[in-house]
Short mmCIF file of C-alpha atoms in Angstrom, two decimals:
data_model
loop_
_atom_site.label_atom_id
_atom_site.label_comp_id
_atom_site.label_asym_id
_atom_site.label_seq_id
_atom_site.Cartn_x
_atom_site.Cartn_y
_atom_site.Cartn_z
CA UNK A 24 -3.11 6.55 -70.10
CA UNK A 25 0.16 4.67 -69.89
CA UNK A 26 -0.37 0.93 -69.48
CA UNK A 27 3.21 -0.13 -68.74
CA UNK A 28 5.08 1.03 -65.66
CA UNK A 29 8.82 0.64 -65.19
CA UNK A 30 11.08 0.60 -62.15
CA UNK A 31 14.60 1.92 -62.55
CA UNK A 32 17.05 -0.27 -60.63
CA UNK A 33 20.78 0.23 -60.33
CA UNK A 34 23.15 -2.66 -60.96
CA UNK A 35 23.95 -4.55 -57.78
CA UNK A 36 27.47 -4.54 -56.36
CA UNK A 37 30.44 -2.24 -56.52
CA UNK A 38 31.55 -1.26 -59.96
CA UNK A 39 28.02 -1.39 -61.39
CA UNK A 40 27.66 0.78 -64.52
CA UNK A 41 24.98 3.45 -64.64
CA UNK A 42 24.23 4.77 -68.11
CA UNK A 43 21.98 7.31 -69.72
CA UNK A 44 18.61 5.83 -70.59
CA UNK A 45 15.29 6.59 -72.21
CA UNK A 46 13.93 8.84 -69.46
CA UNK A 47 10.36 8.59 -70.73
CA UNK A 48 10.19 5.15 -69.10
CA UNK A 49 11.40 6.35 -65.69
CA UNK A 50 8.89 6.81 -62.87
CA UNK A 51 9.93 10.19 -61.42
CA UNK A 52 7.50 10.05 -58.47
CA UNK A 53 10.44 10.17 -56.06
CA UNK A 54 10.96 13.83 -56.96
CA UNK A 55 7.76 14.58 -55.03
CA UNK A 56 8.20 12.10 -52.18
CA UNK A 57 9.37 13.35 -48.77
CA UNK A 58 10.74 9.88 -47.96
CA UNK A 59 13.16 9.74 -50.89
CA UNK A 60 16.77 9.42 -49.64
CA UNK A 61 18.28 11.86 -52.18
CA UNK A 62 17.24 15.06 -53.93
CA UNK A 63 18.95 17.96 -55.70
CA UNK A 64 18.70 21.72 -56.11
CA UNK A 65 20.43 23.33 -59.08
CA UNK A 66 21.09 26.59 -60.88
CA UNK A 67 22.62 27.32 -64.30
CA UNK A 68 24.80 30.30 -65.24
CA UNK A 69 26.22 31.30 -68.59
CA UNK A 70 29.83 32.49 -68.77
CA UNK A 71 30.48 33.57 -72.37
CA UNK A 72 30.11 30.34 -74.37
CA UNK A 73 30.24 28.14 -71.28
CA UNK A 74 27.38 26.89 -69.11
CA UNK A 75 28.13 26.49 -65.41
CA UNK A 76 25.95 24.12 -63.41
CA UNK A 77 25.98 24.18 -59.63
CA UNK A 78 23.91 21.53 -57.93
CA UNK A 79 23.42 20.43 -54.36
CA UNK A 80 23.03 16.77 -53.47
CA UNK A 81 20.77 16.54 -50.42
CA UNK A 82 20.81 13.37 -48.32
CA UNK A 83 18.01 12.72 -45.88
CA UNK A 84 19.94 10.17 -43.84
CA UNK A 85 23.33 10.02 -42.16
CA UNK A 86 25.86 8.10 -44.23
CA UNK A 87 29.53 7.27 -44.01
CA UNK A 88 29.98 7.49 -47.78
CA UNK A 89 28.49 9.47 -50.64
CA UNK A 90 26.34 7.74 -53.26
CA UNK A 91 27.73 7.44 -56.76
CA UNK A 92 26.94 10.57 -58.78
CA UNK A 93 27.23 10.70 -62.58
CA UNK A 94 26.29 13.39 -65.06
CA UNK A 95 25.28 12.92 -68.69
CA UNK A 96 24.46 15.22 -71.59
CA UNK A 97 21.56 14.03 -73.73
CA UNK A 98 19.72 15.28 -76.78
CA UNK A 99 16.33 14.76 -75.16
CA UNK A 100 14.44 12.45 -72.80
CA UNK A 101 14.60 9.51 -75.23
CA UNK A 102 18.35 9.67 -75.89
CA UNK A 103 20.14 6.46 -74.90
CA UNK A 104 22.82 6.72 -77.57
CA UNK A 105 26.44 5.69 -77.08
CA UNK A 106 27.45 9.36 -76.87
CA UNK A 107 24.95 9.96 -74.08
CA UNK A 108 26.24 6.92 -72.22
CA UNK A 109 29.58 8.60 -71.48
CA UNK A 110 29.51 10.27 -68.04
CA UNK A 111 31.12 13.70 -67.74
CA UNK A 112 33.84 14.72 -65.30
CA UNK A 113 32.44 16.36 -62.18
CA UNK A 114 34.29 18.45 -59.63
CA UNK A 115 35.02 16.84 -56.29
CA UNK A 116 32.03 17.51 -54.00
CA UNK A 117 32.25 20.13 -51.27
CA UNK A 118 30.32 19.62 -48.07
CA UNK A 119 28.07 22.67 -47.65
CA UNK A 120 26.49 21.48 -44.41
CA UNK A 121 25.31 18.28 -42.80
CA UNK A 122 23.85 16.07 -45.52
CA UNK A 123 24.35 18.63 -48.32
CA UNK A 124 27.14 18.38 -50.92
CA UNK A 125 27.80 20.79 -53.78
CA UNK A 126 29.03 19.85 -57.26
CA UNK A 127 30.21 21.96 -60.18
CA UNK A 128 30.17 21.13 -63.88
CA UNK A 129 31.15 23.51 -66.70
CA UNK A 130 30.76 22.76 -70.38
CA UNK A 131 30.40 24.33 -73.80
CA UNK A 132 27.01 23.29 -75.21
CA UNK A 133 27.00 21.66 -78.62
CA UNK A 134 24.18 21.50 -81.15
CA UNK A 135 23.06 18.03 -80.03
CA UNK A 136 22.88 18.50 -76.24
CA UNK A 137 19.74 19.94 -74.67
CA UNK A 138 19.41 18.08 -71.39
CA UNK A 139 21.59 17.46 -68.34
CA UNK A 140 20.86 14.22 -66.51
CA UNK A 141 22.23 13.55 -63.04
CA UNK A 142 22.17 9.87 -62.03
CA UNK A 143 22.56 9.08 -58.33
CA UNK A 144 23.04 5.43 -57.41
CA UNK A 145 22.00 4.89 -53.81
CA UNK A 146 22.61 2.06 -51.35
CA UNK A 147 18.94 1.08 -51.62
CA UNK A 148 19.89 -0.40 -55.03
CA UNK A 149 18.11 2.27 -57.01
CA UNK A 150 19.32 4.89 -59.41
CA UNK A 151 17.57 8.25 -59.09
CA UNK A 152 17.58 10.43 -62.20
CA UNK A 153 17.25 14.23 -62.12
CA UNK A 154 16.69 16.17 -65.33
CA UNK A 155 17.83 19.74 -66.07
CA UNK A 156 16.76 20.95 -69.55
CA UNK A 157 18.79 23.86 -70.89
CA UNK A 158 17.64 24.11 -74.50
CA UNK A 159 16.41 27.56 -75.50
CA UNK A 160 13.43 25.77 -77.01
CA UNK A 161 12.01 25.39 -73.47
CA UNK A 162 14.10 27.85 -71.41
CA UNK A 163 15.37 31.38 -71.68
CA UNK A 164 19.13 31.96 -71.71
CA UNK A 165 20.65 31.55 -68.22
CA UNK A 166 22.08 34.71 -66.60
CA UNK A 167 25.80 35.46 -66.45
CA UNK A 168 25.78 36.09 -62.68
CA UNK A 169 24.55 34.37 -59.55
CA UNK A 170 22.73 35.04 -56.28
CA UNK A 171 24.98 34.41 -53.27
CA UNK A 172 24.66 34.15 -49.51
CA UNK A 173 26.83 36.40 -47.35
CA UNK A 174 29.52 33.71 -47.26
CA UNK A 175 29.54 33.66 -51.10
CA UNK A 176 27.68 30.37 -51.53
CA UNK A 177 25.57 30.20 -54.69
CA UNK A 178 21.83 30.06 -54.00
CA UNK A 179 20.27 27.20 -55.95
CA UNK A 180 16.63 27.94 -55.08
CA UNK A 181 14.16 30.35 -56.71
CA UNK A 182 13.24 32.12 -53.46
CA UNK A 183 14.98 34.20 -50.81
CA UNK A 184 13.93 34.79 -47.20
CA UNK A 185 12.56 38.20 -46.25
CA UNK A 186 15.04 40.57 -44.60
CA UNK A 187 17.92 38.12 -45.04
CA UNK A 188 20.92 39.68 -46.76
CA UNK A 189 22.22 38.30 -50.06
CA UNK A 190 24.89 39.25 -52.57
CA UNK A 191 25.24 38.99 -56.33
CA UNK A 192 28.36 37.86 -58.16
CA UNK A 193 28.21 40.95 -60.40
CA UNK A 194 27.92 44.57 -59.30
CA UNK A 195 26.48 46.10 -62.49
CA UNK A 196 22.92 44.89 -62.07
CA UNK A 197 19.40 46.28 -62.30
CA UNK A 198 16.72 44.91 -59.95
CA UNK A 199 13.09 45.12 -61.05
CA UNK A 200 10.51 44.65 -58.29
CA UNK A 201 6.95 43.41 -58.76
CA UNK A 202 4.10 42.95 -56.32
CA UNK A 203 3.61 39.18 -55.97
CA UNK A 204 -0.19 39.07 -56.18
CA UNK A 205 -0.62 36.25 -58.66
CA UNK A 206 -3.83 34.23 -58.28
CA UNK A 207 -3.89 30.65 -57.03
CA UNK A 208 -4.51 27.94 -59.62
CA UNK A 209 -8.09 27.33 -60.77
CA UNK A 210 -9.66 23.88 -60.24
CA UNK A 211 -8.78 21.30 -62.89
CA UNK A 212 -12.27 21.17 -64.40
CA UNK A 213 -12.34 24.91 -65.23
CA UNK A 214 -11.68 24.69 -68.96
CA UNK A 215 -12.15 28.35 -69.91
CA UNK A 216 -8.87 30.02 -70.72
CA UNK A 217 -7.74 32.37 -67.99
CA UNK A 218 -6.29 35.55 -69.46
CA UNK A 219 -2.63 36.02 -68.69
CA UNK A 220 -1.95 38.32 -65.80
CA UNK A 221 -0.38 41.60 -66.85
CA UNK A 222 2.20 42.47 -64.25
CA UNK A 223 3.73 45.88 -64.02
CA UNK A 224 7.05 46.87 -62.53
CA UNK A 225 6.56 48.28 -59.05
CA UNK A 226 10.04 49.82 -58.93
CA UNK A 227 13.54 49.48 -60.35
CA UNK A 228 16.87 50.00 -58.63
CA UNK A 229 20.56 49.46 -59.15
CA UNK A 230 22.24 46.79 -57.10
CA UNK A 231 24.45 48.31 -54.41
CA UNK A 232 26.56 46.09 -52.14
CA UNK A 233 23.76 43.81 -50.88
CA UNK A 234 20.22 42.65 -51.55
CA UNK A 235 17.53 42.25 -48.90
CA UNK A 236 14.20 40.97 -50.31
CA UNK A 237 10.80 41.84 -48.91
CA UNK A 238 8.14 39.16 -48.57
CA UNK A 239 5.48 38.89 -51.24
CA UNK A 240 7.68 40.67 -53.77
CA UNK A 241 8.99 39.19 -57.00
CA UNK A 242 12.37 40.43 -58.21
CA UNK A 243 13.85 40.08 -61.67
CA UNK A 244 17.56 40.89 -61.79
CA UNK A 245 19.51 41.56 -64.98
CA UNK A 246 22.99 42.55 -66.05
CA UNK A 247 21.81 43.45 -69.55
CA UNK A 248 18.31 44.91 -69.83
CA UNK A 249 18.45 44.55 -73.63
CA UNK A 250 18.37 40.77 -73.23
CA UNK A 251 15.87 38.40 -71.63
CA UNK A 252 18.44 36.72 -69.39
CA UNK A 253 18.06 37.23 -65.66
CA UNK A 254 17.32 35.70 -62.28
CA UNK A 255 13.81 35.74 -60.80
CA UNK A 256 13.70 35.69 -57.00
CA UNK A 257 10.57 35.43 -54.89
CA UNK A 258 10.69 37.09 -51.47
CA UNK A 259 9.17 34.67 -48.97
CA UNK A 260 8.53 34.70 -45.20
CA UNK A 261 11.02 33.31 -42.72
CA UNK A 262 10.80 29.53 -42.19
CA UNK A 263 9.52 29.08 -45.76
CA UNK A 264 8.60 26.64 -47.29
CA UNK A 265 6.58 26.29 -44.09
CA UNK A 266 3.84 28.88 -43.57
CA UNK A 267 3.51 30.06 -39.98
CA UNK A 268 1.69 33.41 -39.90
CA UNK A 269 -2.10 33.11 -39.51
CA UNK A 270 -2.76 35.30 -42.57
CA UNK A 271 -0.58 32.96 -44.65
CA UNK A 272 -2.51 29.91 -43.47
CA UNK A 273 -5.82 31.29 -44.75
CA UNK A 274 -4.89 31.68 -48.43
CA UNK A 275 -4.33 27.97 -49.26
CA UNK A 276 -7.87 27.19 -48.04
CA UNK A 277 -9.11 28.46 -51.40
CA UNK A 278 -9.02 24.87 -52.69
CA UNK A 279 -11.34 23.37 -50.04
CA UNK A 280 -13.54 26.25 -48.87
CA UNK A 281 -16.58 28.08 -50.20
CA UNK A 282 -16.57 31.71 -51.28
CA UNK A 283 -18.60 32.67 -48.18
CA UNK A 284 -16.17 30.88 -45.87
CA UNK A 285 -13.21 32.67 -47.41
CA UNK A 286 -14.91 36.05 -47.21
CA UNK A 287 -15.65 35.47 -43.53
CA UNK A 288 -12.01 34.61 -42.89
CA UNK A 289 -10.76 37.65 -44.78
CA UNK A 290 -13.12 40.11 -43.08
CA UNK A 291 -12.73 39.05 -39.44
CA UNK A 292 -10.79 40.94 -36.80
CA UNK A 293 -10.14 37.73 -34.89
CA UNK A 294 -8.56 35.60 -37.58
CA UNK A 295 -7.13 32.83 -35.41
CA UNK A 296 -10.45 32.16 -33.71
CA UNK A 297 -12.40 32.13 -36.99
CA UNK A 298 -9.77 29.91 -38.63
CA UNK A 299 -9.99 27.41 -35.77
CA UNK A 300 -13.78 27.47 -36.02
CA UNK A 301 -13.59 26.83 -39.80
CA UNK A 302 -11.60 23.62 -39.31
CA UNK A 303 -13.77 22.46 -36.42
CA UNK A 304 -16.99 23.10 -38.33
CA UNK A 305 -15.94 21.30 -41.52
CA UNK A 306 -14.35 18.25 -39.85
CA UNK A 307 -16.81 17.91 -36.97
CA UNK A 308 -14.41 16.79 -34.22
CA UNK A 309 -11.52 18.57 -32.52
CA UNK A 310 -9.20 15.57 -32.77
CA UNK A 311 -10.06 15.16 -36.46
CA UNK A 312 -9.59 18.88 -37.05
CA UNK A 313 -6.11 18.83 -35.50
CA UNK A 314 -5.04 15.84 -37.61
CA UNK A 315 -6.46 17.35 -40.82
CA UNK A 316 -4.79 20.71 -40.20
CA UNK A 317 -1.41 18.99 -39.83
CA UNK A 318 -1.89 17.00 -43.03
CA UNK A 319 -3.17 19.92 -45.08
CA UNK A 320 -0.41 22.37 -44.18
CA UNK A 321 2.23 19.66 -44.53
CA UNK A 322 1.05 19.31 -48.13
CA UNK A 323 1.19 23.09 -48.56
CA UNK A 324 4.76 23.17 -47.21
CA UNK A 325 5.84 20.32 -49.46
CA UNK A 326 4.26 22.04 -52.46
CA UNK A 327 6.25 25.17 -51.65
CA UNK A 328 9.41 23.07 -51.51
CA UNK A 329 8.80 21.35 -54.85
CA UNK A 330 6.99 23.90 -57.01
CA UNK A 331 7.90 27.49 -56.00
CA UNK A 332 8.63 29.59 -59.08
CA UNK A 333 7.55 33.21 -59.42
CA UNK A 334 4.78 32.45 -56.93
CA UNK A 335 4.50 30.20 -53.91
CA UNK A 336 4.42 26.52 -54.80
CA UNK A 337 0.93 25.77 -53.47
CA UNK A 338 -0.49 28.38 -55.88
CA UNK A 339 0.84 26.67 -59.03
CA UNK A 340 -1.07 24.09 -61.05
CA UNK A 341 1.21 21.30 -59.85
CA UNK A 342 1.06 22.58 -56.30
CA UNK A 343 -2.74 22.61 -56.33
CA UNK A 344 -2.94 18.98 -57.47
CA UNK A 345 -0.29 17.95 -54.96
CA UNK A 346 -2.06 19.65 -52.04
CA UNK A 347 -5.35 17.92 -52.81
CA UNK A 348 -4.11 14.52 -54.01
CA UNK A 349 -0.58 14.07 -52.65
CA UNK A 350 2.37 12.32 -54.28
CA UNK A 351 1.34 10.68 -57.59
CA UNK A 352 1.70 6.94 -58.02
CA UNK A 353 3.58 7.47 -61.29
CA UNK A 354 5.25 10.52 -62.85
CA UNK A 355 6.45 10.44 -66.47
CA UNK A 356 8.28 13.16 -68.39
CA UNK A 357 8.97 14.16 -71.98
CA UNK A 358 10.55 17.29 -73.44
CA UNK A 359 7.34 19.31 -73.11
CA UNK A 360 5.06 17.41 -70.75
CA UNK A 361 4.86 15.88 -67.30
CA UNK A 362 2.15 13.31 -66.56
CA UNK A 363 0.94 12.38 -63.06
CA UNK A 364 -1.02 9.17 -62.57
CA UNK A 365 -2.92 8.34 -59.40
CA UNK A 366 -3.70 4.64 -59.49
CA UNK A 367 -6.65 4.43 -57.12
CA UNK A 368 -8.82 7.51 -56.78
CA UNK A 369 -12.34 6.35 -56.05
CA UNK A 370 -11.46 2.96 -57.51
CA UNK A 371 -9.93 4.14 -60.77
CA UNK A 372 -6.72 5.57 -62.19
CA UNK A 373 -6.72 9.32 -62.86
CA UNK A 374 -4.12 11.11 -64.98
CA UNK A 375 -3.21 14.81 -64.84
CA UNK A 376 -1.07 16.20 -67.67
CA UNK A 377 1.02 19.36 -67.39
CA UNK A 378 2.46 21.14 -70.42
CA UNK A 379 5.79 22.91 -70.02
CA UNK A 380 5.50 26.57 -71.02
CA UNK A 381 8.51 28.78 -71.70
CA UNK A 382 8.52 31.45 -69.00
CA UNK A 383 10.78 34.43 -68.40
CA UNK A 384 10.80 33.98 -64.62
CA UNK A 385 11.34 30.25 -64.31
CA UNK A 386 12.52 27.15 -66.15
CA UNK A 387 9.90 25.07 -64.29
CA UNK A 388 6.58 26.51 -65.47
CA UNK A 389 3.94 23.85 -66.12
CA UNK A 390 0.27 24.39 -66.92
CA UNK A 391 -2.37 21.74 -66.26
CA UNK A 392 -4.39 20.45 -69.19
CA UNK A 393 -7.85 21.09 -67.72
CA UNK A 394 -10.96 19.07 -68.43
CA UNK A 395 -14.54 18.90 -67.25
CA UNK A 396 -13.94 15.19 -66.66
CA UNK A 397 -12.12 16.07 -63.42
CA UNK A 398 -15.21 17.57 -61.80
CA UNK A 399 -16.41 14.51 -59.88
CA UNK A 400 -12.99 13.42 -58.60
CA UNK A 401 -12.15 17.01 -57.58
CA UNK A 402 -15.31 17.48 -55.51
CA UNK A 403 -14.90 14.03 -54.00
CA UNK A 404 -11.39 14.92 -52.85
CA UNK A 405 -12.50 18.30 -51.47
CA UNK A 406 -15.26 16.52 -49.56
CA UNK A 407 -12.76 14.06 -48.07
CA UNK A 408 -10.60 16.93 -46.83
CA UNK A 409 -13.57 18.75 -45.35
CA UNK A 410 -14.69 15.60 -43.53
CA UNK A 411 -11.16 14.90 -42.27
CA UNK A 412 -11.05 11.58 -44.13
CA UNK A 413 -7.75 11.99 -45.99
#
């Protein structure tokens, strides 16, 4: 358990200097906070020996001026060397839409750089740091092509909306399709090792002119099938990361329902009525049920926004903890681990640790370090949800 907590404050006044720092002392909780004023989406591409980073700066408030944006190359999360303190030259931002600005940075990686750090100094006198590891120690090689919208804008997210039409920046591509039937995360006290899911290719096709994903399908797109480089794209329903369809609202209940309750929901011919009855029965009051439903599915939506990889965000280990417990009090990162600390769960601090695992489909795959010690706090939290006391 970390005993010291640090706030990262920007220098006050115009002309303040933001530098690369030891990121292991930064509280990254703002990355999972809906009230944060800035966030980013990013995607890397490889062009011969050059890496091309496209990232979107997303502002949640109307502003007359952009915040200061600087980019650094670091060896790792502890690098605060003089070399790392030199910001790199960014392209002038392009306004993609209201509150969204796109930046481009291209560079030739050297043997000492493994991490891109974007530092955004905001008018609230804070500097927000966003980390993008690109070392092949933790990531596979980025692809040499990109996913584009119909107006040729690079897609920086890992999912694509069903029946929307997209393009690729290369025409000589092979698209592998998988059924997206991955299981939801198991509770944090289940220590037995879950065997890796063997997924088989459902179909393969050559890219021709456009790409229209189907929901609940995972696509892996490659220009060279002899390599491991490619783009994984999850087909998701319209309005995602929100879930709207009744059948989609049932699945996330796996974390707070019994096996019998889930079976009843899955076997009914009147799903909406049985789903309404589930929430009313567990919370006890209609007003409490309505409030709890809003809170629960808001958490599911936010998990989809933050954690979607090759499966919907709420199904991941991080998504599961976020749905049940919300935004952590403190989030700390190292090269291979992310730690979430909740300061006051049943009167004590609780820490969840996630190990970063190299994954073909995503550069953001984290697995929870499970322990039987979580049993009591897990069941307490489930009980609070079921009683509408969150």
